[in-house]
Coordinates of C-alpha atoms and ligand atoms in Angstrom, one line a residue:
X240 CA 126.6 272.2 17.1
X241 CA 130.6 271.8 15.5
X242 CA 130.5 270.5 12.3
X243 CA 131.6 267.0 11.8
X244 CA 134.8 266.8 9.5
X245 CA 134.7 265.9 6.2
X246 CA 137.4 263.1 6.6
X247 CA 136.5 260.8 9.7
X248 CA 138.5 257.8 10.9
X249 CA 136.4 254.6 9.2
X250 CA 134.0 252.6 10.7
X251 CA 135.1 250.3 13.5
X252 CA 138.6 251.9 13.1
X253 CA 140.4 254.0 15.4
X254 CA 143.5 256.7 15.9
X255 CA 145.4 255.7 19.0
X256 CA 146.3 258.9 20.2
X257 CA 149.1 260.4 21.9
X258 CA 147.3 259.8 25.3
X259 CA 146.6 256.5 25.2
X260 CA 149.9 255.1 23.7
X261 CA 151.1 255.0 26.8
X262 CA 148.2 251.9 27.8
X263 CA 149.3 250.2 24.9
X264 CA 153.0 250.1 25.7
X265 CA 152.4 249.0 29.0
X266 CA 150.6 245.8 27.9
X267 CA 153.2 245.0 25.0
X268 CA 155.9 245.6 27.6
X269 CA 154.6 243.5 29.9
X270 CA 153.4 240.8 27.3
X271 CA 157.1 240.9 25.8
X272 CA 158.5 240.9 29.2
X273 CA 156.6 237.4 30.1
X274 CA 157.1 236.1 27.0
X275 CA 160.7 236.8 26.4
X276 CA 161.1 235.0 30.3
X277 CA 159.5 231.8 28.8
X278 CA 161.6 231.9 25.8
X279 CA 159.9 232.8 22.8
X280 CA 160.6 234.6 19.9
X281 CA 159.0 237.7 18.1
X282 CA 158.0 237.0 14.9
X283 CA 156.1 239.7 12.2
X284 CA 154.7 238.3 9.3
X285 CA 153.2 241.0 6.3
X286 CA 150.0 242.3 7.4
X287 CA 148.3 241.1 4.0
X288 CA 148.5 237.6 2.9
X289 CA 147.2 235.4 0.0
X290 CA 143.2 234.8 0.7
X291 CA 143.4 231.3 0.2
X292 CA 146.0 230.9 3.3
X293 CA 143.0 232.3 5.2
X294 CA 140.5 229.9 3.4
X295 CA 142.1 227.0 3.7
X296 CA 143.7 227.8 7.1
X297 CA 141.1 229.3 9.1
X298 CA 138.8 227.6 7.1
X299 CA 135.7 227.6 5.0
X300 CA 133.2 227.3 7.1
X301 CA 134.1 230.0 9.8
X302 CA 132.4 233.5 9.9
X303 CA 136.2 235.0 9.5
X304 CA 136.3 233.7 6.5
X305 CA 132.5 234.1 5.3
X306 CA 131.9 237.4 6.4
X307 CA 134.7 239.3 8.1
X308 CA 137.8 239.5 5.6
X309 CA 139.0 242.2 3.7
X310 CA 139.8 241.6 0.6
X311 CA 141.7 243.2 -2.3
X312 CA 143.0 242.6 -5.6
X313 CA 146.2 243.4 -6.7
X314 CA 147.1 245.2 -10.0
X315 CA 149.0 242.2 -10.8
X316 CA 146.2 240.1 -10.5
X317 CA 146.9 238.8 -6.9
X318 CA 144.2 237.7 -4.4
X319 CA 145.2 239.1 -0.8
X320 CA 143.3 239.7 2.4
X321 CA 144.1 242.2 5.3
X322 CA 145.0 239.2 8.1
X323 CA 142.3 238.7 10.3
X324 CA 144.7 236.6 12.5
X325 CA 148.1 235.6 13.6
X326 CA 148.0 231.8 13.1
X327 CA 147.9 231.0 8.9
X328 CA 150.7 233.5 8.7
X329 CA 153.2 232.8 11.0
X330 CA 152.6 229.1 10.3
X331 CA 152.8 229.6 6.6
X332 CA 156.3 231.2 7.6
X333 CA 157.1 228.4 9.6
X334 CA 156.6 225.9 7.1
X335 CA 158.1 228.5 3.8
X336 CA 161.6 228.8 6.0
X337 CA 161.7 225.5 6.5
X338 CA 162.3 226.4 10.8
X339 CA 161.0 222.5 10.9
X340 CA 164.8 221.9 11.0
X341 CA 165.2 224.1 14.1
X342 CA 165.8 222.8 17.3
X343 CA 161.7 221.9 18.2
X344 CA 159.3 223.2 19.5
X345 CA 159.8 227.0 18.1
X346 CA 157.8 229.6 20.0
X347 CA 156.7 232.7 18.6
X348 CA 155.3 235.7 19.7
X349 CA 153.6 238.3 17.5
X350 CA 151.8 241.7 18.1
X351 CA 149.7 243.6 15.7
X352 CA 146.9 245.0 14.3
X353 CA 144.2 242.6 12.4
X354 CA 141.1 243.1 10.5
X355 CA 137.5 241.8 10.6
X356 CA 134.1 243.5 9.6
X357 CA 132.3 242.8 12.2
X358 CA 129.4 245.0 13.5
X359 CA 131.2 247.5 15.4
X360 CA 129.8 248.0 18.8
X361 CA 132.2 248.4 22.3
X362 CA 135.2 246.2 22.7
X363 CA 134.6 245.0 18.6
X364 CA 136.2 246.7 16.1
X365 CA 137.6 246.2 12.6
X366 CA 141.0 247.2 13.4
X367 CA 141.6 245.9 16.5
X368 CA 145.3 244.5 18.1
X369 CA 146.2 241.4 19.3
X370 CA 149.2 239.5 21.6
X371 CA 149.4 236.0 20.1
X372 CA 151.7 233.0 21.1
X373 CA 152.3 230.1 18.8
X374 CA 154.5 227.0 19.9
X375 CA 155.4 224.5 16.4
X376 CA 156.8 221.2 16.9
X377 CA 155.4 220.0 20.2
X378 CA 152.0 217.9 20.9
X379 CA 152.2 217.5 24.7
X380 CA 149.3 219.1 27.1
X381 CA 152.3 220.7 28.9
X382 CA 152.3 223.1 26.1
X383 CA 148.9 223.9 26.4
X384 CA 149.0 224.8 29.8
X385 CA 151.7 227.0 29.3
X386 CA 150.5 228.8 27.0
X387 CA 147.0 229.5 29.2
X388 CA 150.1 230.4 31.9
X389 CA 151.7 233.3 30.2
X390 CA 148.4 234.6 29.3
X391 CA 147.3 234.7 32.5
X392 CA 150.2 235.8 34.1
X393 CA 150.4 238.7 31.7
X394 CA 146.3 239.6 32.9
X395 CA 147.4 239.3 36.6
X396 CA 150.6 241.7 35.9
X397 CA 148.4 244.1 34.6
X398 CA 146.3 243.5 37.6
X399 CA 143.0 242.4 35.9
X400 CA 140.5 240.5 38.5
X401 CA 138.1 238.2 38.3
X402 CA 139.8 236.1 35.6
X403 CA 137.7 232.7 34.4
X404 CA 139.7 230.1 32.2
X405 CA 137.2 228.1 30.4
X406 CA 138.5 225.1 28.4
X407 CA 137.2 222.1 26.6
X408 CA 138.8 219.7 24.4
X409 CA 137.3 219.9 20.9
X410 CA 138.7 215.9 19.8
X411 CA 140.2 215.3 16.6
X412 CA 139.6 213.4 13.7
X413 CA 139.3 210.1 14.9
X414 CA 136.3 211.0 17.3
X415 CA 134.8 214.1 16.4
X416 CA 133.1 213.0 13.4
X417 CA 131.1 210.4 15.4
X418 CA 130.3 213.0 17.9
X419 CA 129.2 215.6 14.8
X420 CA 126.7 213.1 13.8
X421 CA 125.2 212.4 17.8
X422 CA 125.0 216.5 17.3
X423 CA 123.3 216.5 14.6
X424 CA 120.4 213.8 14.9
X425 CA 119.9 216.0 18.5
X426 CA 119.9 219.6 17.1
X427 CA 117.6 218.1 13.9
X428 CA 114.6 217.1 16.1
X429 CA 114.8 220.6 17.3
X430 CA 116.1 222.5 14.4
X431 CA 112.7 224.9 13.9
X432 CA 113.8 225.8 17.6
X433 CA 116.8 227.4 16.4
X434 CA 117.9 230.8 14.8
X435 CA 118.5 231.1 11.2
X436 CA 122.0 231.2 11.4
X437 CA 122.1 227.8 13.6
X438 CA 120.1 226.2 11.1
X439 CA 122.8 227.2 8.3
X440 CA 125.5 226.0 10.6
X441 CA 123.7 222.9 11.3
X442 CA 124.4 222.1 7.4
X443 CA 128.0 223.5 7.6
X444 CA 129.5 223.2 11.2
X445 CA 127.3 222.0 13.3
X446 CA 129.7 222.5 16.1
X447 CA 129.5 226.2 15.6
X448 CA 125.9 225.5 17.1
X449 CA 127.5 224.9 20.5
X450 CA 129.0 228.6 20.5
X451 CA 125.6 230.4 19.3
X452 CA 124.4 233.4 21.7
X453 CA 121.2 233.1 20.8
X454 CA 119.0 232.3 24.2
X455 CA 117.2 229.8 22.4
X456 CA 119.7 228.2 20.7
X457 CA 121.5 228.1 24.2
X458 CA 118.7 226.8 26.0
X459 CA 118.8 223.8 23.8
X460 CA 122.5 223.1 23.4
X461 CA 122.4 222.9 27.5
X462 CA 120.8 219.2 27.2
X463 CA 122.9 218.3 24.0
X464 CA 125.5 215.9 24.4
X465 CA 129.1 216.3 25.1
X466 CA 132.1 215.5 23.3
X467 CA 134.3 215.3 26.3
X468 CA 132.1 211.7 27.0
X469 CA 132.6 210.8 23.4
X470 CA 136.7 211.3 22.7
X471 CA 138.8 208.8 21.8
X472 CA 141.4 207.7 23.8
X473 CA 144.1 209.7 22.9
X474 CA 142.1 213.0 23.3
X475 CA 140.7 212.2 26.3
X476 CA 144.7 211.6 27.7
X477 CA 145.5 214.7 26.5
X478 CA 142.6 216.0 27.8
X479 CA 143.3 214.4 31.7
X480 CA 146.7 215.6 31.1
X481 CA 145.7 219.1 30.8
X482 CA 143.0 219.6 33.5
X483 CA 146.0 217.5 35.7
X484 CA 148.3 220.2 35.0
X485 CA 146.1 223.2 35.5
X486 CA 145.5 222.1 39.0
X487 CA 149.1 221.6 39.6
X488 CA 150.2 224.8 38.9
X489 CA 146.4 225.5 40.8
X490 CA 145.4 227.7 37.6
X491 CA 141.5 228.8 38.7
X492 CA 139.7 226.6 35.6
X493 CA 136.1 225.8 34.7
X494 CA 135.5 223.4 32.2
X495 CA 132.8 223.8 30.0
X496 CA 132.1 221.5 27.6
X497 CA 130.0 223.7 24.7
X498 CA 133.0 225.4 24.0
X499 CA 134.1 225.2 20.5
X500 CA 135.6 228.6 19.4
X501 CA 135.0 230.0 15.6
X502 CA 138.2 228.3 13.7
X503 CA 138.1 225.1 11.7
X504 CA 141.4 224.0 12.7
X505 CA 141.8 223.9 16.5
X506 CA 142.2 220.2 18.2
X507 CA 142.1 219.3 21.4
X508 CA 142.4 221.6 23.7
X509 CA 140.7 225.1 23.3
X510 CA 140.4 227.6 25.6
X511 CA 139.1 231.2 26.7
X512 CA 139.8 233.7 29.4
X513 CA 137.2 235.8 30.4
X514 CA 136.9 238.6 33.3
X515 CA 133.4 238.7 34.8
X516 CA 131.6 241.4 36.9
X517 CA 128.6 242.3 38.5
X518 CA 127.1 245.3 36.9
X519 CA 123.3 246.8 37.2
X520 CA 121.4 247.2 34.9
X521 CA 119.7 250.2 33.7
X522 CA 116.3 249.0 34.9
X523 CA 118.6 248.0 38.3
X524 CA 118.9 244.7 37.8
X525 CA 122.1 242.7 38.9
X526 CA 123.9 241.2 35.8
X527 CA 126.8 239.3 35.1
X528 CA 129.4 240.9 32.4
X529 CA 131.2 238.7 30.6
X530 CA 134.1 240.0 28.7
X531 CA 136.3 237.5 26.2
X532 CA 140.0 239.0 26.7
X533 CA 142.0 235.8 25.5
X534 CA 140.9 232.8 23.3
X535 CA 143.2 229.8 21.8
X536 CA 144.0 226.3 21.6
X537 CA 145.7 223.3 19.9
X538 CA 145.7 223.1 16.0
X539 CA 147.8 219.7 15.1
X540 CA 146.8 220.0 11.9
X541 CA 147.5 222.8 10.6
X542 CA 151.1 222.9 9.6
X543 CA 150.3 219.7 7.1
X544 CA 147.5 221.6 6.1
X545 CA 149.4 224.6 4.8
X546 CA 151.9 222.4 2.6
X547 CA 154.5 221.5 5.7
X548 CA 155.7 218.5 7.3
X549 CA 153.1 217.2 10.2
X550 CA 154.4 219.5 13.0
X551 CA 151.9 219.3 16.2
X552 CA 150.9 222.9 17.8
X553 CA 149.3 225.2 20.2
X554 CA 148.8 228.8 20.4
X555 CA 146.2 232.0 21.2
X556 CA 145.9 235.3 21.3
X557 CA 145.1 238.4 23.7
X558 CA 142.3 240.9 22.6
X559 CA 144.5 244.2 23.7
X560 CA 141.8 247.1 23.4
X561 CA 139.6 244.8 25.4
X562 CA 142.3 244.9 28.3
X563 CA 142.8 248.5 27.8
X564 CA 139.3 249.3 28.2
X565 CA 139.2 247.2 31.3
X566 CA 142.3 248.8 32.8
X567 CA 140.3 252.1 32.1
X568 CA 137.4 251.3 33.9
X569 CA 138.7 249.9 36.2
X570 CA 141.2 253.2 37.1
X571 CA 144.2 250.7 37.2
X572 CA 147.4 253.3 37.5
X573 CA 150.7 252.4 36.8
X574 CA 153.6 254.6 37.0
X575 CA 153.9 257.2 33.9
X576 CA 157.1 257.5 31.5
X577 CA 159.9 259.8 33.4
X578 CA 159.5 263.2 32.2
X579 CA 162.1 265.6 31.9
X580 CA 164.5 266.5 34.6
X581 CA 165.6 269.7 32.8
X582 CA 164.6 272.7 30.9
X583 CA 166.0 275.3 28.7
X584 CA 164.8 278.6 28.6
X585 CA 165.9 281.1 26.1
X586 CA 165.2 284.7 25.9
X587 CA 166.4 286.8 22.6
X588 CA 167.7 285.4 18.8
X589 CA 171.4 284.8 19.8
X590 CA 170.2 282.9 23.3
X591 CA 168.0 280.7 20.9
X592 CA 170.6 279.4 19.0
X593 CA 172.7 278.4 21.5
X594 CA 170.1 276.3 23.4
X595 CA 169.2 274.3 19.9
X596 CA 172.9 273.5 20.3
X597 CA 172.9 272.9 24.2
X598 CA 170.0 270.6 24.1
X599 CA 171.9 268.2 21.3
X600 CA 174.7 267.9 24.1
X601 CA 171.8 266.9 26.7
X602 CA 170.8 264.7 24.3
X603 CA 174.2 262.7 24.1
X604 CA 174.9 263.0 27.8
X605 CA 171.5 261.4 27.9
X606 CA 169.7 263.4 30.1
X607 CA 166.0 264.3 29.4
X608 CA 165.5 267.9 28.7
X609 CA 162.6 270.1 28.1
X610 CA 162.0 273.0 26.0
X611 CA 159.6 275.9 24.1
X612 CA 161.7 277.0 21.6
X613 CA 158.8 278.4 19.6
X614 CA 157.6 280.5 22.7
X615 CA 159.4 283.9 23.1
X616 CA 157.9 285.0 26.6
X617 CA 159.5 283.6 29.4
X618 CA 156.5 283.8 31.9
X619 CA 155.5 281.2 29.4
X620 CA 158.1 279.2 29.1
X621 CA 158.8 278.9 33.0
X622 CA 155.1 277.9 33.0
X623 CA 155.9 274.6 30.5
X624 CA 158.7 274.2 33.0
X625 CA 156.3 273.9 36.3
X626 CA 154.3 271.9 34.1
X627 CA 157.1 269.5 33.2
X628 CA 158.1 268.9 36.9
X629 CA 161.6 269.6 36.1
X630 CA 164.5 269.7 38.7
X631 CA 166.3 272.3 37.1
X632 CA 165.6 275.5 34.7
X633 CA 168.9 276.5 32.8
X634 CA 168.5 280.0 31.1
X635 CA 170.0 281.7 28.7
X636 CA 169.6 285.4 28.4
X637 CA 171.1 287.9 26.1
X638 CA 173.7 288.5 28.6
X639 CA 174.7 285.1 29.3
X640 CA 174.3 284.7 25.3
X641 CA 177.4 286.9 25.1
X642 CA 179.2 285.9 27.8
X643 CA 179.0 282.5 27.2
X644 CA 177.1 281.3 30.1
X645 CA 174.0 279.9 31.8
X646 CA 171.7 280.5 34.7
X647 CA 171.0 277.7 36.5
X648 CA 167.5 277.4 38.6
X649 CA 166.9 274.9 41.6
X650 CA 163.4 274.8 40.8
X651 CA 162.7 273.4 44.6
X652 CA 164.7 276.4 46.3
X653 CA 164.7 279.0 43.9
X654 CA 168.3 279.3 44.4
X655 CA 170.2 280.5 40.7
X656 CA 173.7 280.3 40.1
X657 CA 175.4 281.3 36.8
X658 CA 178.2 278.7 35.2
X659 CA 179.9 279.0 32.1
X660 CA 178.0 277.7 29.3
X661 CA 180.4 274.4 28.1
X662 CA 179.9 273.3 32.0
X663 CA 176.2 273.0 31.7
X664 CA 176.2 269.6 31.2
X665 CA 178.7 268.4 33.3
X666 CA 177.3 270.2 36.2
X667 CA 173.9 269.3 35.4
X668 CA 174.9 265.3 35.2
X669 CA 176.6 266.0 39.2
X670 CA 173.5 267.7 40.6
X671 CA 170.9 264.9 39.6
X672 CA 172.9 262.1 40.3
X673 CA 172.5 263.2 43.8
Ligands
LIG1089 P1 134.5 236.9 20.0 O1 133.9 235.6 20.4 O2 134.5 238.0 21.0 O3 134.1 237.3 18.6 P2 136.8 235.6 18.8 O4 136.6 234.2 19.2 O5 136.4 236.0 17.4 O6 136.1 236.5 19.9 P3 139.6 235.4 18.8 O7 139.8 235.3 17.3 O8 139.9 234.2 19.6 O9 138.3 236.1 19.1 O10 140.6 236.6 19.3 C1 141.1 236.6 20.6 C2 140.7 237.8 21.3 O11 140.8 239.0 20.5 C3 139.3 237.9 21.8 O12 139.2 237.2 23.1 C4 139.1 239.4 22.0 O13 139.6 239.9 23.2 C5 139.9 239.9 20.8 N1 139.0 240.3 19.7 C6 138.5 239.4 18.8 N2 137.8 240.1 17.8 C7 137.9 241.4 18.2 C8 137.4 242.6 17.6 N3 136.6 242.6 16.5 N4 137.7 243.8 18.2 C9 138.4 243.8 19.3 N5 138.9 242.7 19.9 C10 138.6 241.5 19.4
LIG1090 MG1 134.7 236.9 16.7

């Protein structure tokens, strides 16, 4: 047995090595690409912020806030906390460069790494990444829909099946408080039926009840009532305006009306994207895997909230190492990175130094080149050119070291031919635009 390290990577955090950099530029390139086409804007915000932004933003009452943030004080006294999402921060920024007098809405896009401890298990970590969209300054449903749009464009470019948009409208202050009570009076003539944590939410946000995994807190929030029958009337047009949307652009949606999500400030419209699969068990049985790849929604409030002028909004965010893991397991290829098309071998002190210098002209000219300088054999440097797939081999020998040229190897035919050494380039840049 190989002893474990002293110094480990720390719980629920991991390295992204070399290997899988490539998944994760895939998915921002083709999240930047979709974004950029539906004009928004990248935005980076610090990765620590002032706890109360969180507090007050994501609110009190949430498990982000209760039990998930990392916290820190500064030597100067300061409160901060590692973000645990996108939204406080880039609407604090919003409102702090006063971007209200931009042309409205704005529309942001952000990618990053956030932080929650949470119980780390598969696909839920404590460093984990996300793609996040926020639009300011706009209260339509047109938004909304746009936003679930992009994301789901952005799972079908990265050919994810078996996509499920869920959505639900969540009201606002004019009718959810009525509906919180309805909740309430149902979920208190059943309260002993529900898990500890249910019973504490009950107290504190009883519409967190709606969103507990519990089976037997599920099995009784399946007869509770709705809020969807119970929104006033300018929710329930957004609403209509929403669901009328999705089915024009023919978006696959299901509504389910439990669905709340775990932030104090959404409005409205919320909404999740899930993939689902059939999986066995491991005593054979057929089950359903549901995996949450996308979550978001409208938060009207919010921008008042943090000290701005009332600015409507809607936004939401990709999970990306949930994605990656699904375009793992799911053995979806996509073409690799070009390698190089060239290599330089070297053979003897004097040969060596002139190939440092050759490869900085490959580098201007642009052309991707290949090399071992720290091996001296070339049995093994050919081999690292085999490996590398290259078009051509250009070596430099002690004899061509004096005489100021190269060799150059078709590595397809074999066939060498020697050229003088301040040609290599330019011959080089004629063969492999053929
Ligand atoms: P969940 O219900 O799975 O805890 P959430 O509602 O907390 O998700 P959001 O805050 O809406 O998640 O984040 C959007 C997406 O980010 C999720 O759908 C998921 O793909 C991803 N995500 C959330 N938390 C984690 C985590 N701890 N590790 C990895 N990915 C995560
Ligand atoms: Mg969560």
């Amino acid at each position: 047995m190989t002893k474990k390290p002293k110094f480990q990577e720390p719980a629920g955090m991991h390295d992204i090595l070399p290997g899988e950099q490539r998944y994760f530029q895939k998915v921002l390139d083709t999240c930047e690409n979709i974004a950029d086409f539906y004009g928004f804007q990248r935005i980076e915000t610090p990765i620590l912020e002032q706890t109360e932004l969180f507090s007050k933003g994501t609110g009190l009452s949430t498990d982000i806030v209760q039990k998930q943030m990392y916290n820190l004080r500064t030597k100067g006294g300061d409160y901060l906390t590692l973000r645990p999402e996108f939204t406080p921060g880039i609407t604090r920024a919003f409102v702090e460069h006063g971007m209200k007098n931009l042309p409205q809405p704005v529309k942001f896009y952000s990618f990053g790494p956030l932080f929650r401890y949470e119980h780390s298990q598969a696909g839920r970590y404590r460093q984990f990444h996300q793609f996040n969209l926020e639009v300011i300054g706009e209260g339509g449903p047109i938004i909304d829909v746009q936003i679930i749009q992009i994301f789901y464009n952005i799972l079908q470019e990265l050919k994810l099946k078996n996509l499920i948009i869920e959505i639900n409208s969540i009201g606002d202050n004019q009718c959810r408080p009525y509906y919180k009570k309805l909740l309430v009076s149902y979920f208190r003539s059943r309260e002993s039926a529900l898990c500890v944590d249910c019973r504490r939410r009950l107290k504190e946000n009883p519409l967190r009840v709606l969103d507990c995994k519990e089976e037997k807190c599920q099995r009784i929030v399946s007869q509770a009532p709705q809020l969807i029958d119970h929104l006033c009337q300018e929710c329930h047009h957004h609403f209509k305006g929403v669901l009328e949307l999705l089915d024009e652009i023919e978006l696959p949606y299901r509504l389910n009306p439990y669905l709340v999500r775990g932030l104090d400030y959404y409005t409205k419209t919320v909404f999740e994207i899930f993939s689902q699969e059939q999986k066995k068990s491991e005593d054979e049985k057929e089950i359903t895997v549901r995996n949450a790849l996308c979550g978001g929604g409208r938060y009207d409030a919010l921008v008042k909230l943090l000290g701005g002028e009332d600015a409507k909004a809607s936004g939401g965010a990709l999970g990306i190492e949930r994605i990656i893991e699904l375009m793992r397991e799911r053995e979806i290829k996509f073409p690799r990175a070009a390698g190089p098309q060239v290599f330089l071998a070297q053979l003897g002190t004097m040969a060596k130094r002139k190939s440092l210098k050759l490869l900085e002209d490959f580098r201007k000219a642009r052309i991707l080149t290949g090399e071992s300088f720290g091996k001296d054999s070339l049995k093994a440097q050919l081999r690292t050119a085999d490996k590398m797939e290259v078009k051509y081999t250009l070596l430099i020998g002690q004899r061509e070291a004096l005489e100021g040229t190269v060799l150059i190897r078709d590595m397809k035919t074999g066939k060498q031919e020697t050229i003088k050494l301040d040609k290599a380039v330019k011959e080089m840049k004629k063969r492999l635009k053929k």
